[in-house]
CSV table of C-alpha atoms in Angstrom, one decimal:
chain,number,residue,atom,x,y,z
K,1,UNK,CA,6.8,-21.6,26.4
K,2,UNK,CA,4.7,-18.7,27.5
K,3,UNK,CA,1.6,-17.6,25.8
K,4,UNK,CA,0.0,-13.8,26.5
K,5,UNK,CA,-3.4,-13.8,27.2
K,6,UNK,CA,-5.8,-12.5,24.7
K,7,UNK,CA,-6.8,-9.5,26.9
K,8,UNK,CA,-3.1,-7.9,27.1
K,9,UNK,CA,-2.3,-9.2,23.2
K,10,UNK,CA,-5.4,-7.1,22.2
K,11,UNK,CA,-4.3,-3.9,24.1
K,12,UNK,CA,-0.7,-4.2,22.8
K,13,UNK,CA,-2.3,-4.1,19.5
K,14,UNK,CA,-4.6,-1.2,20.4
K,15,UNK,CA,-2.0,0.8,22.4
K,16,UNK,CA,0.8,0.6,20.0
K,17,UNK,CA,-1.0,3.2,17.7
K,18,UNK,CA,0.0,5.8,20.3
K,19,UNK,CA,3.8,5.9,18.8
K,20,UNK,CA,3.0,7.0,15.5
K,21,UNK,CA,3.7,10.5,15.8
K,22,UNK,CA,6.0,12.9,18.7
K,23,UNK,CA,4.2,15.2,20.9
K,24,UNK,CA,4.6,18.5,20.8
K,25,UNK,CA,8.0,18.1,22.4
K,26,UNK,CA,9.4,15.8,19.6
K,27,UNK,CA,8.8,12.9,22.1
K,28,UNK,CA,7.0,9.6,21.9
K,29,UNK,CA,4.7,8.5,24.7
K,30,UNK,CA,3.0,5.4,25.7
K,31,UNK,CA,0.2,5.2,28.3
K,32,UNK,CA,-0.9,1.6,28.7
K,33,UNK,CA,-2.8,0.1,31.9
K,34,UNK,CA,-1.1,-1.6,35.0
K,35,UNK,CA,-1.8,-5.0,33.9
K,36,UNK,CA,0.0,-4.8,30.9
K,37,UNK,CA,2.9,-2.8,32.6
K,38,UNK,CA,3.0,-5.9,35.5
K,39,UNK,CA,3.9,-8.0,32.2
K,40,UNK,CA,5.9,-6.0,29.5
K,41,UNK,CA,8.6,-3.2,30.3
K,42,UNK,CA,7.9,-0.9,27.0
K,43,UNK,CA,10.2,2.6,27.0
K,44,UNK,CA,9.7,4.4,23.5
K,45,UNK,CA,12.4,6.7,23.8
K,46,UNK,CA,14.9,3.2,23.2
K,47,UNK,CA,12.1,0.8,22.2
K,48,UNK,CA,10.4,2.6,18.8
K,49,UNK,CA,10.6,1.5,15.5
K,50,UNK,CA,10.5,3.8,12.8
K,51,UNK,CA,9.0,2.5,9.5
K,52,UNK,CA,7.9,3.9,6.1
K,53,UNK,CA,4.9,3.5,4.3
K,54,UNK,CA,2.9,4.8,1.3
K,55,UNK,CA,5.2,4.1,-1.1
K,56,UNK,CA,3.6,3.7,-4.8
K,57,UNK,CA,6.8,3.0,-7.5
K,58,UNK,CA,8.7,4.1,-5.3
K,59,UNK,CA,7.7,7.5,-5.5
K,60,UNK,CA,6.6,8.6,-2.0
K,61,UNK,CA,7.2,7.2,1.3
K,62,UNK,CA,6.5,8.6,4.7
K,63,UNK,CA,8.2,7.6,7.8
K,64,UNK,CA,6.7,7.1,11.0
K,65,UNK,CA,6.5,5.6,14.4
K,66,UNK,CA,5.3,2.1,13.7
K,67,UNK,CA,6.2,-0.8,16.2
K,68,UNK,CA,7.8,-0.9,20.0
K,69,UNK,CA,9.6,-3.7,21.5
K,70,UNK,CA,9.2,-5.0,25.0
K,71,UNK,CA,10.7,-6.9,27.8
K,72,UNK,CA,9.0,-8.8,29.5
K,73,UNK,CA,8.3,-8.7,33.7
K,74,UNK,CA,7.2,-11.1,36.3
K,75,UNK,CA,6.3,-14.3,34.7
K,76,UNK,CA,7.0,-12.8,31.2
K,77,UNK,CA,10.2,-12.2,32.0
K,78,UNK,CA,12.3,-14.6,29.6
K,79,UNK,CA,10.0,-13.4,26.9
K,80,UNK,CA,10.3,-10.5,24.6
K,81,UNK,CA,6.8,-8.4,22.6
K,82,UNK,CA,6.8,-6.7,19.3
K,83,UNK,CA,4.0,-5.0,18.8
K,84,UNK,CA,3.3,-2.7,15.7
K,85,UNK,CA,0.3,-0.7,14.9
K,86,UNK,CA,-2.0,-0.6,12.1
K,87,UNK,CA,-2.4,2.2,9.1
K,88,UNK,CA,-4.6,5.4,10.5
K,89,UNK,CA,-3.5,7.8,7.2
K,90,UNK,CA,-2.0,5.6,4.8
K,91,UNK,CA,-4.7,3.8,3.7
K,92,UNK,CA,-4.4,3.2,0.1
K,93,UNK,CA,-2.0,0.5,0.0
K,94,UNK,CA,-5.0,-1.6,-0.4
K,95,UNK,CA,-7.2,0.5,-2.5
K,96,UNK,CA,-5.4,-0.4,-5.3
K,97,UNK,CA,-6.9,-3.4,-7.6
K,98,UNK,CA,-3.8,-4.6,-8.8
K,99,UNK,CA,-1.6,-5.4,-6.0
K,100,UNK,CA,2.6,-6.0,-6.3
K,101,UNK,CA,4.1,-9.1,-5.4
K,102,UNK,CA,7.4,-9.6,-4.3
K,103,UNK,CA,10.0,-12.1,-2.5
K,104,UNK,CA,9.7,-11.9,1.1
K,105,UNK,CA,13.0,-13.2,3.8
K,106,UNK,CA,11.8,-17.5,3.5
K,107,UNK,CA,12.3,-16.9,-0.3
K,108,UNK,CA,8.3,-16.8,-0.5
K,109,UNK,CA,5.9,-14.5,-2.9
K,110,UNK,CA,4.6,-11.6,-0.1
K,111,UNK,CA,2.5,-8.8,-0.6
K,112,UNK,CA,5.0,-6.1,-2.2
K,113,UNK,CA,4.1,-3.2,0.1
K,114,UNK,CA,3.8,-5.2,3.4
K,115,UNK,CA,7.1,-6.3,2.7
K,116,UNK,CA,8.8,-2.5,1.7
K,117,UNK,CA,7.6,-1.1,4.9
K,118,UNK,CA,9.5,-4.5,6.8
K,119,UNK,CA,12.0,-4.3,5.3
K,120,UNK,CA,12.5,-0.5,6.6
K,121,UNK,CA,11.9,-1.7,10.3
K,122,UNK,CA,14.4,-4.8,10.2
K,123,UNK,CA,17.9,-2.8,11.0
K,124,UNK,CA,16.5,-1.5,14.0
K,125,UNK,CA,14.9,-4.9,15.1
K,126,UNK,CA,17.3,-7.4,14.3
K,127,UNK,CA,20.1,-4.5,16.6
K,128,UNK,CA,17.4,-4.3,19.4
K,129,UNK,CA,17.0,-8.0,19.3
K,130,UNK,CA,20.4,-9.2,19.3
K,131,UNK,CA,21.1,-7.2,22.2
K,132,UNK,CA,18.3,-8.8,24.1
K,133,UNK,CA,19.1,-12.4,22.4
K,134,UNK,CA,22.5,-12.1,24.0
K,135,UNK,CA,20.5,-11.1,27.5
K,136,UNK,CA,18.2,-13.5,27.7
K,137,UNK,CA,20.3,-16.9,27.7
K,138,UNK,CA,18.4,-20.0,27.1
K,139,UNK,CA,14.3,-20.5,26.9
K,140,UNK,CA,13.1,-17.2,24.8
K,141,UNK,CA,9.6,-16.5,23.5
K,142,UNK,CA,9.2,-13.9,21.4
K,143,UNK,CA,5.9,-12.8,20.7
K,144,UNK,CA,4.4,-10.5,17.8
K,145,UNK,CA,1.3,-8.6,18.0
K,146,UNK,CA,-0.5,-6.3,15.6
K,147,UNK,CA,-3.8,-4.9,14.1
K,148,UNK,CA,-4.8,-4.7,10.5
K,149,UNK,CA,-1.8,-3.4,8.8
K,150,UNK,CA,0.4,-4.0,11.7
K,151,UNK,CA,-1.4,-8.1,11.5
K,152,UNK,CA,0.4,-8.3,8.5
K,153,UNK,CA,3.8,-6.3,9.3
K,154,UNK,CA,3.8,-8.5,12.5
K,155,UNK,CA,3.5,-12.0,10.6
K,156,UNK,CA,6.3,-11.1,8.5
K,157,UNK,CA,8.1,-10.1,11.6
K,158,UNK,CA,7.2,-13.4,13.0
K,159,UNK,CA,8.1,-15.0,10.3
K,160,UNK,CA,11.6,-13.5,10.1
K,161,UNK,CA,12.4,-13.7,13.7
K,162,UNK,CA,12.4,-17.7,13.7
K,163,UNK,CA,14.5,-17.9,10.7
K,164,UNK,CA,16.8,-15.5,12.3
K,165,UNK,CA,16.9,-16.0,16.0
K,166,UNK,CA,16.2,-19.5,15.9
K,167,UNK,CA,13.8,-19.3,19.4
K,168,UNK,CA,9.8,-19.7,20.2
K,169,UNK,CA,7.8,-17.4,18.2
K,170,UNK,CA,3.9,-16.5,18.7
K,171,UNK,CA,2.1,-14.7,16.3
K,172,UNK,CA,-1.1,-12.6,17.4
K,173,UNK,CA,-3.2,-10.7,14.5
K,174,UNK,CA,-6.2,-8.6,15.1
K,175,UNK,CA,-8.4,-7.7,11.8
K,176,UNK,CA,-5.4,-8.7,9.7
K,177,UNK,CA,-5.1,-9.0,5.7
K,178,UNK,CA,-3.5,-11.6,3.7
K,179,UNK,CA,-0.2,-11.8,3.8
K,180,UNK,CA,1.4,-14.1,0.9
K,181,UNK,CA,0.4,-16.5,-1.5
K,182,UNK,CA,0.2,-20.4,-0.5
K,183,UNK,CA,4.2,-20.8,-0.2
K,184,UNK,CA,4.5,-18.2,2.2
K,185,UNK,CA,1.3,-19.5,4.2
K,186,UNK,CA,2.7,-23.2,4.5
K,187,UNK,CA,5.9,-22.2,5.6
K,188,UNK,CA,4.7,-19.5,8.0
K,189,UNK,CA,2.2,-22.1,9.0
K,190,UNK,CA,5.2,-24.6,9.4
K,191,UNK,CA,7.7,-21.9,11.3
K,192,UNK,CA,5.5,-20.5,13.6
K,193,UNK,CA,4.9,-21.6,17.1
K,194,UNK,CA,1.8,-20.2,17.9
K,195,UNK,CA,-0.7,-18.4,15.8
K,196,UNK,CA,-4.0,-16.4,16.9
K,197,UNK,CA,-5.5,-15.2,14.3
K,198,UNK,CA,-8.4,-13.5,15.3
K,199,UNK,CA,-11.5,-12.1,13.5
K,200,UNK,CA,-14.9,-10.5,13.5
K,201,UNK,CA,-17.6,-12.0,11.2
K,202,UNK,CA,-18.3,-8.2,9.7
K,203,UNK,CA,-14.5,-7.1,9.3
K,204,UNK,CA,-14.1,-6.8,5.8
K,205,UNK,CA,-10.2,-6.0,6.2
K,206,UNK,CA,-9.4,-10.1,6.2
K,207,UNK,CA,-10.9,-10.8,3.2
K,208,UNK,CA,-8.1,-8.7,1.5
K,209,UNK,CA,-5.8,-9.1,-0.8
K,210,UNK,CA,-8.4,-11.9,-2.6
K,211,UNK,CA,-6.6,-14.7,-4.2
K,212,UNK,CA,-3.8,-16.2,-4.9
K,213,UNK,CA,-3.4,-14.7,-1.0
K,214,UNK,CA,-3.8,-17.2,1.5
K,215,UNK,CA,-4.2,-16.9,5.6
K,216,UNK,CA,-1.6,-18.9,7.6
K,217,UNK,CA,-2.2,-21.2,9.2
K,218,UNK,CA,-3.4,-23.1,6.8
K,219,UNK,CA,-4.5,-26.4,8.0
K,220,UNK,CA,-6.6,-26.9,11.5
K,221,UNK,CA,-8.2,-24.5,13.5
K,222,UNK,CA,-6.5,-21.3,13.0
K,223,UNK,CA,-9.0,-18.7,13.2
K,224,UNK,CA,-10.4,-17.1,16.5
K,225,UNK,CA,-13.8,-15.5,15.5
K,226,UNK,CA,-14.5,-13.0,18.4
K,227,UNK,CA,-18.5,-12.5,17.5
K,228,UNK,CA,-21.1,-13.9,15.9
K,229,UNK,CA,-22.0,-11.6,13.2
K,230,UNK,CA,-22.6,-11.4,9.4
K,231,UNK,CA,-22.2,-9.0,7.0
K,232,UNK,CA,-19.1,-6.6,6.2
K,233,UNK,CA,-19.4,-3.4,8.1
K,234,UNK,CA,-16.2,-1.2,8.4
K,235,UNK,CA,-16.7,-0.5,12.3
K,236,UNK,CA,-16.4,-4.2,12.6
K,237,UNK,CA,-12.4,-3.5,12.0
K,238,UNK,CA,-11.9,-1.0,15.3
K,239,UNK,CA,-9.7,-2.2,17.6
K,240,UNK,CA,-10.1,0.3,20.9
K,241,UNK,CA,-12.8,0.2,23.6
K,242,UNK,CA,-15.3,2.8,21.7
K,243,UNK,CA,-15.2,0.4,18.8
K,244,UNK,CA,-18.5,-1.6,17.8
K,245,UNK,CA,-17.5,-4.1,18.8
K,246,UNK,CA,-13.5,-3.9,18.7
K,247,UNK,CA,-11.3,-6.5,19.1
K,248,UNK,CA,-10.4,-4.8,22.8
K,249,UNK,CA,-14.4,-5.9,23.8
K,250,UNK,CA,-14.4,-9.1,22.1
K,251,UNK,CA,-10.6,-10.4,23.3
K,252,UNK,CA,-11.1,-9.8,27.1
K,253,UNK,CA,-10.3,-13.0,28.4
K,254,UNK,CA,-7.5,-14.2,30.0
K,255,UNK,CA,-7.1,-17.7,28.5
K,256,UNK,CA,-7.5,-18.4,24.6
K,257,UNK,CA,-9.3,-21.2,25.1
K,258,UNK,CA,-12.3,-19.1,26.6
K,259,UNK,CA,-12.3,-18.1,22.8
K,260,UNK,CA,-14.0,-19.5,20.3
K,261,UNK,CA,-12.2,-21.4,17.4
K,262,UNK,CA,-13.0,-22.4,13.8
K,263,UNK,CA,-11.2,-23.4,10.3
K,264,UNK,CA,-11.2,-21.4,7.3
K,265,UNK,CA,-14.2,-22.5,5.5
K,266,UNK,CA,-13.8,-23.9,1.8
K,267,UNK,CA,-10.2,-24.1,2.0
K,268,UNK,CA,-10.1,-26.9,0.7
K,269,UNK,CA,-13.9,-28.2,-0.6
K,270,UNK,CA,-14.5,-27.8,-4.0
K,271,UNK,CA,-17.2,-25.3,-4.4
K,272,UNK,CA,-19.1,-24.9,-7.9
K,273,UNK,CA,-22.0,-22.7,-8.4
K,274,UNK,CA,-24.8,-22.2,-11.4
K,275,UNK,CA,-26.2,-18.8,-13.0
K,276,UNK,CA,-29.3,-19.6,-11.9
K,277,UNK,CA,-28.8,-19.7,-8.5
K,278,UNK,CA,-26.4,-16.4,-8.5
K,279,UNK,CA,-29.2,-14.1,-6.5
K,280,UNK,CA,-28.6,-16.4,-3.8
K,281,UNK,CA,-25.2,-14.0,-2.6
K,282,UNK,CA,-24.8,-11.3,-0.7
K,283,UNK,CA,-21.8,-8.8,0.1
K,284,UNK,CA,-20.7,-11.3,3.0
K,285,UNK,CA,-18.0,-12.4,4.8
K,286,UNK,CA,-19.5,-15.9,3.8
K,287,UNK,CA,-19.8,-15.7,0.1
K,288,UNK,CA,-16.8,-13.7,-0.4
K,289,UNK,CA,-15.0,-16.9,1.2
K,290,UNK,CA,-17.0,-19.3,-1.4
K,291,UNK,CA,-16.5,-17.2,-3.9
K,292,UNK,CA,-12.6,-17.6,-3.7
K,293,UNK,CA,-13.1,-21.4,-3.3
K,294,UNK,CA,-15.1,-21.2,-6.6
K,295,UNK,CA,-12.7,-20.3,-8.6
K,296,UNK,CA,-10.0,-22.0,-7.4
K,297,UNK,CA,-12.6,-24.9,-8.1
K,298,UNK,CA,-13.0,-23.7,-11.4
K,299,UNK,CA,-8.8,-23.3,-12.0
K,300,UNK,CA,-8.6,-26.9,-10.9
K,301,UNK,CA,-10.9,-28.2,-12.6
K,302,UNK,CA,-9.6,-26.6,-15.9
K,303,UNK,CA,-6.1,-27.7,-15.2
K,304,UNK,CA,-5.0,-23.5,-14.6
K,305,UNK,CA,-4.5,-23.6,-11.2
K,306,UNK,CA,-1.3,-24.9,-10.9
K,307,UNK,CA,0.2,-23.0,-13.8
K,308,UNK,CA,-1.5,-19.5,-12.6
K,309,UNK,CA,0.2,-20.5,-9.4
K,310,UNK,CA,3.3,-21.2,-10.8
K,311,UNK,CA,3.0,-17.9,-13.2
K,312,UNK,CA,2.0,-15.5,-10.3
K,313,UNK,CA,5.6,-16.2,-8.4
K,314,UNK,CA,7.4,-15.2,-11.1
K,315,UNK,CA,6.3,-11.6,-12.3
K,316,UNK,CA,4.3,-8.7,-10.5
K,317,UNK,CA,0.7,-9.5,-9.8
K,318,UNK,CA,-0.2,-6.2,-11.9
K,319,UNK,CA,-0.2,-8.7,-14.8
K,320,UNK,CA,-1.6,-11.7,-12.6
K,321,UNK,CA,-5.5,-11.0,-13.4
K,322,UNK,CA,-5.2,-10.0,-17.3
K,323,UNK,CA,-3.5,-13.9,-17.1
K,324,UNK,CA,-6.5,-14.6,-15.0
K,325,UNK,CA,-8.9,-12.8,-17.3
K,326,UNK,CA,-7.4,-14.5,-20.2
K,327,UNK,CA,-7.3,-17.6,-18.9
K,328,UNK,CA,-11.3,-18.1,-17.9
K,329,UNK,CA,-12.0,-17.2,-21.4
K,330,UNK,CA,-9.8,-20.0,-22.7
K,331,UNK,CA,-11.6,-22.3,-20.0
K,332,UNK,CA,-14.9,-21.0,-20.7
K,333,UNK,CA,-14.3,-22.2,-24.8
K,334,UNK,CA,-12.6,-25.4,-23.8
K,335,UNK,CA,-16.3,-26.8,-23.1
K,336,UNK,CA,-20.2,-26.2,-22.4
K,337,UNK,CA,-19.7,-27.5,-19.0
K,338,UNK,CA,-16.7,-24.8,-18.1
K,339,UNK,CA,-18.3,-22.1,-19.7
K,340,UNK,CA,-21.6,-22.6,-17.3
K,341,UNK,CA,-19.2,-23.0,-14.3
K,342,UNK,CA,-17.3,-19.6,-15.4
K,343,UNK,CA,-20.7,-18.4,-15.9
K,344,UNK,CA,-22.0,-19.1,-12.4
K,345,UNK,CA,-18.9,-17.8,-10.9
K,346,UNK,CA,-19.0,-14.5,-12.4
K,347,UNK,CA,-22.6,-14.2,-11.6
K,348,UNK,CA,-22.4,-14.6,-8.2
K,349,UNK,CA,-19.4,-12.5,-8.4
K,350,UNK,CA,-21.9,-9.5,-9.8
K,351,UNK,CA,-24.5,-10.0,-7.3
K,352,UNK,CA,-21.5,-10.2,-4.6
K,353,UNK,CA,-20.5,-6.6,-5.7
K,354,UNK,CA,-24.2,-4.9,-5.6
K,355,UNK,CA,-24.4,-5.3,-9.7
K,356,UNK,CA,-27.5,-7.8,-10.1
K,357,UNK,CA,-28.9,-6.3,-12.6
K,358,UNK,CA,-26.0,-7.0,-14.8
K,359,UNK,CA,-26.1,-10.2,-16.9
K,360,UNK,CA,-23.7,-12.5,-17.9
K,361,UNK,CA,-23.8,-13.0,-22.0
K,362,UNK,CA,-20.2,-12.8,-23.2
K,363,UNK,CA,-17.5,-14.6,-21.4
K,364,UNK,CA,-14.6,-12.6,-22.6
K,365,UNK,CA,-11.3,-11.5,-21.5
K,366,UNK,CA,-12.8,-8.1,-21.3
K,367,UNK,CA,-16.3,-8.7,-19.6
K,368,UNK,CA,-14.5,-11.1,-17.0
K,369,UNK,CA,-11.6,-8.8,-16.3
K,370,UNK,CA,-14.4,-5.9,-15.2
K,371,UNK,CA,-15.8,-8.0,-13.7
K,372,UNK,CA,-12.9,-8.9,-11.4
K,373,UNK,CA,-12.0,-5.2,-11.4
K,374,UNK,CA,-15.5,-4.5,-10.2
K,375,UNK,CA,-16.1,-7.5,-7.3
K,376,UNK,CA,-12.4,-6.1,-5.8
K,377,UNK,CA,-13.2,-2.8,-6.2
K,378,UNK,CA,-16.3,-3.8,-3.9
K,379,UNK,CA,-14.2,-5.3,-1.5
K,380,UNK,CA,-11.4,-2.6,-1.3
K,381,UNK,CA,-13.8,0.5,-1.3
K,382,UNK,CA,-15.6,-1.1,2.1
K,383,UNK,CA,-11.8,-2.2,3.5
K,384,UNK,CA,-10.6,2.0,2.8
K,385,UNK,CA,-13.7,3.0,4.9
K,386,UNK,CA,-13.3,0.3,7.0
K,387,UNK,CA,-9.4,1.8,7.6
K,388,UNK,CA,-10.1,5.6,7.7
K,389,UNK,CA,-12.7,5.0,10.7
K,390,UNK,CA,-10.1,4.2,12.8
């Protein structure tokens, strides 16, 4: 099975932004270098995928150029590239706090909107695919590649694909959110052949949608961090050449193994933090990990996690943090000891969001559900910036 190198995965996901909109003559064009025209065969006029997005309620979509799909040449020629591009205009499917869950193609909970704007770009894929399924006879990779928004679209994609087409699949994500809750990351985990999931330590758009989202893969060393720095700054999230640093800079290598590789940190160490020691965070990449291993700690601990789990599959997540709200006051009354974990976490969680001065006195639905409201908020107003620099 064939593997692209990190240097033409990174410029699929860069160039593919080109096809968002026709020229002036109503037609699409793609100018990509001669090293990645040696490997993929890419002709928008028969390869574009059209796909709609904004769509709040159902009240307003907009359709656009989103993803192209690629033979492959030369040594890639058994192999087959999607590769769909990120948001430039549409940013505000993450600005919202509340964010809509629904049931993805593996019968999995999926981030609502991810999956609308999927489901409007699977006619055109599984027609184009077939036809090349029914060239390519015998060993077939297919390999999915995307930035951001398109990280997400294209793990979907991914996903799909090997349920469908039953062939090798390799899933390449550049700055990409969260895709599903744990169900959808254990079986995407599971499904896929190969995932490179890369990262910068600044890019604030991974940290997003906070939890009950999880990363695939979920177990091992799935996460290629490209740099070595701290902090969440929006330019961390460009992808092309100008960027500081974008992923272009930071994947040009030819073999993944040049890159470096770590595990999700906390995934699965319990983490529990006091008041006292809440001055301690900072609006990191870092502590917005711990604090989402906190208070899964905290739900564990309490005997909530499984039921809020449980809970969130079943109805929109518009509901799923007044249940969470309500259910760290009930664990904060259950016990001295809970209510000083709850208090720690929330603290932390203040200081996280750039509201130290803010103390923690009444651990009720309504102080903790600001609270949430404000720590996201945080989060999302530095991921829209982050987004619109592009």
């Amino acid at each position: 099975m064939s593997t692209i190198p990190p240097k033409i995965a990174s410029e699929l996901a860069d160039a593919v932004y080109q096809v968002r909109k026709p020229d002036r003559t109503g037609s699409y064009a793609l100018e990509i270098n001669p090293s990645l025209r040696k490997a993929f065969n890419i002709e928008p006029k028969k390869d574009l995928v059209i796909g709609e997005t904004g769509g709040f309620f159902g009240l307003y979509t907009k359709k656009s150029g989103f993803a192209v799909i690629g033979e492959g040449q030369n040594r890639f020629r058994r192999d087959t590239v999607i590769a769909v591009r990120g948001s430039r205009t549409d940013a505000d499917y993450l600005t919202n706090f509340d964010v809509g869950i629904s049931t993805g193609t593996n019968n999995q909970s999926v981030h609502s909107g991810f999956e609308e704007t999927f489901s409007s770009m699977r006619p055109v894929m599984e027609k184009r695919l077939r036809t090349r399924m029914d060239q390519v006879r015998g060993e077939h990779t297919i390999h999915c590649v995307g930035h951001s928004l398109g990280g997400a679209l294209a793990s979907l994609i991914a996903d799909w694909v090997k349920s469908r087409f039953q062939t090798q699949v390799n899933l390449y994500t550049f700055g990409a959110p969260r895709v599903g809750l744990n169900g959808y990351a254990l079986t995407n985990t599971a499904r896929i052949d190969n995932h490179y999931r890369c990262t910068h330590g600044a890019d604030p758009v991974p940290l997003v949608p906070v939890w009950p989202f999880i990363h695939a893969p979920t177990e091992g060393a799935g996460e290629y961090r490209l740099d070595s720095a701290e902090g969440i700054s929006f330019p961390a999230h460009s992808m092309g050449i100008n960027g500081t640093p974008g992923y272009r800079n930071t994947a040009m290598a030819d073999d993944w193994s040049a890159l470096k590789r770590q595990s999700t940190r906390f995934l699965n160490q319990p983490v529990r933090l006091r008041y006292e020691d809440r001055l301690q965070a900072s609006f990191t990449n870092y502590w917005s990990e711990k604090l989402n291993a906190a208070l899964i700690t905290l739900l564990k601990d309490a005997g909530y996690y499984s039921v809020l789990a449980i809970q969130n599959t079943m109805s929109s997540a518009l509901t799923f943090y007044d249940r969470l709200a309500k259910s760290l006051e009930k664990i904060a009354d259950a016990s001295t000891e809970f209510a000083e974990q709850t208090a720690g976490l929330l603290g932390h969680m203040l200081v996280f969001a750039g509201k130290a001065a803010v103390a923690v006195t009444k651990l009720t639905y309504q102080f903790i559900r600001w609270v949430f409201e404000t720590t996201i908020g945080a989060l999302n107003r530095c991921v829209k910036k982050a987004l619109e620099s592009l």
